[in-house]
Amino acid sequence: MSAYYTVEVWKKDRRVSKKKGGKRFIESIDYVGRPKSHVRGCAEMKYPSDKGYIVEIFETYVTKINSMTGKEFQERYDTPYYCSPSSETYWTM
């Protein structure tokens, strides 16, 4: 399986309360088949930290266990808990 990475770009913003993290979301970019170091380099070149950008890199797909069958499956890292077959909430809806 190829490497899948998702880059989330945030920017420090004083208008956003510290309670909410003090940053605002800019964009999310998916990369396929690139090494993590290359992905980080591209993202930091486009969004430099000295301009207030925050770059976070995640593996796009994570392995979880289905709560009904016990089998492993892959889903996106940002799938809400209640929409994931790994949660009991998913099966009770």
Tab-separated table of C-alpha atoms in Angstrom:
chain	number	residue	atom	x	y	z
A	1	MET	CA	0.000	0.000	0.000
A	2	SER	CA	1.320	3.437	-0.914
A	3	ALA	CA	1.966	6.055	1.724
A	4	TYR	CA	-0.995	8.383	2.229
A	5	TYR	CA	-0.508	11.601	4.167
A	6	THR	CA	-2.813	14.506	4.900
A	7	VAL	CA	-1.427	17.939	5.684
A	8	GLU	CA	-3.558	20.311	7.744
A	9	VAL	CA	-2.515	23.951	7.607
A	10	TRP	CA	-3.475	26.320	10.414
A	11	LYS	CA	-2.543	29.946	11.043
A	12	LYS	CA	-2.064	31.666	14.376
A	13	ASP	CA	-4.815	34.240	14.790
A	14	ARG	CA	-5.367	36.466	17.805
A	15	ARG	CA	-9.015	36.959	16.807
A	16	VAL	CA	-9.658	33.325	17.709
A	17	SER	CA	-9.910	32.771	21.451
A	18	LYS	CA	-7.202	30.825	23.249
A	19	LYS	CA	-9.964	28.497	24.439
A	20	LYS	CA	-10.450	27.456	20.784
A	21	GLY	CA	-6.708	27.100	20.229
A	22	GLY	CA	-5.849	30.586	18.947
A	23	LYS	CA	-5.550	29.356	15.378
A	24	ARG	CA	-7.776	29.139	12.314
A	25	PHE	CA	-7.964	26.402	9.711
A	26	ILE	CA	-6.544	27.255	6.255
A	27	GLU	CA	-6.645	24.039	4.207
A	28	SER	CA	-6.196	20.283	4.073
A	29	ILE	CA	-4.058	18.634	1.374
A	30	ASP	CA	-3.807	14.894	0.626
A	31	TYR	CA	-0.554	13.375	-0.689
A	32	VAL	CA	-0.236	9.855	-2.139
A	33	GLY	CA	2.977	7.889	-2.623
A	34	ARG	CA	5.383	10.523	-1.286
A	35	PRO	CA	7.761	10.110	1.647
A	36	LYS	CA	6.815	12.031	4.790
A	37	SER	CA	9.979	14.159	4.613
A	38	HIS	CA	9.061	15.304	1.088
A	39	VAL	CA	5.501	16.125	2.159
A	40	ARG	CA	6.774	18.147	5.129
A	41	GLY	CA	9.284	20.007	2.937
A	42	CYS	CA	6.647	20.963	0.348
A	43	ALA	CA	4.175	22.100	3.004
A	44	GLU	CA	6.705	24.156	4.954
A	45	MET	CA	7.983	25.796	1.779
A	46	LYS	CA	4.467	26.945	0.844
A	47	TYR	CA	3.443	27.760	4.438
A	48	PRO	CA	6.502	28.997	6.407
A	49	SER	CA	6.292	28.936	10.205
A	50	ASP	CA	7.858	32.411	10.460
A	51	LYS	CA	4.670	33.795	8.855
A	52	GLY	CA	2.526	32.200	11.591
A	53	TYR	CA	1.545	28.982	9.818
A	54	ILE	CA	1.280	25.672	11.650
A	55	VAL	CA	1.663	22.527	9.541
A	56	GLU	CA	0.391	19.213	10.918
A	57	ILE	CA	0.952	15.936	9.044
A	58	PHE	CA	-1.198	12.851	9.633
A	59	GLU	CA	-1.272	9.382	8.132
A	60	THR	CA	-4.512	9.568	6.165
A	61	TYR	CA	-5.716	6.053	6.917
A	62	VAL	CA	-5.605	4.410	10.331
A	63	THR	CA	-6.331	0.792	11.240
A	64	LYS	CA	-9.194	0.206	13.669
A	65	ILE	CA	-11.182	-2.794	14.857
A	66	ASN	CA	-14.868	-3.230	14.019
A	67	SER	CA	-16.739	-3.438	17.332
A	68	MET	CA	-19.285	-5.969	16.003
A	69	THR	CA	-17.089	-8.402	14.051
A	70	GLY	CA	-13.691	-7.818	15.662
A	71	LYS	CA	-12.049	-7.520	12.234
A	72	GLU	CA	-9.540	-4.810	11.387
A	73	PHE	CA	-10.424	-2.163	8.812
A	74	GLN	CA	-8.969	1.110	7.564
A	75	GLU	CA	-10.639	4.515	7.769
A	76	ARG	CA	-9.600	8.149	7.496
A	77	TYR	CA	-8.002	9.664	10.585
A	78	ASP	CA	-10.629	12.431	10.688
A	79	THR	CA	-13.717	10.201	10.687
A	80	PRO	CA	-16.014	11.315	13.516
A	81	TYR	CA	-16.256	8.775	16.322
A	82	TYR	CA	-19.997	8.255	15.913
A	83	CYS	CA	-19.545	7.506	12.165
A	84	SER	CA	-16.918	4.816	12.733
A	85	PRO	CA	-17.815	1.106	12.855
A	86	SER	CA	-15.257	0.853	15.666
A	87	SER	CA	-17.653	2.671	18.008
A	88	GLU	CA	-20.736	1.329	19.715
A	89	THR	CA	-22.527	4.564	18.830
A	90	TYR	CA	-22.325	3.685	15.131
A	91	TRP	CA	-24.140	0.390	15.657
A	92	THR	CA	-26.903	1.795	17.875
A	93	MET	CA	-28.161	4.406	15.410
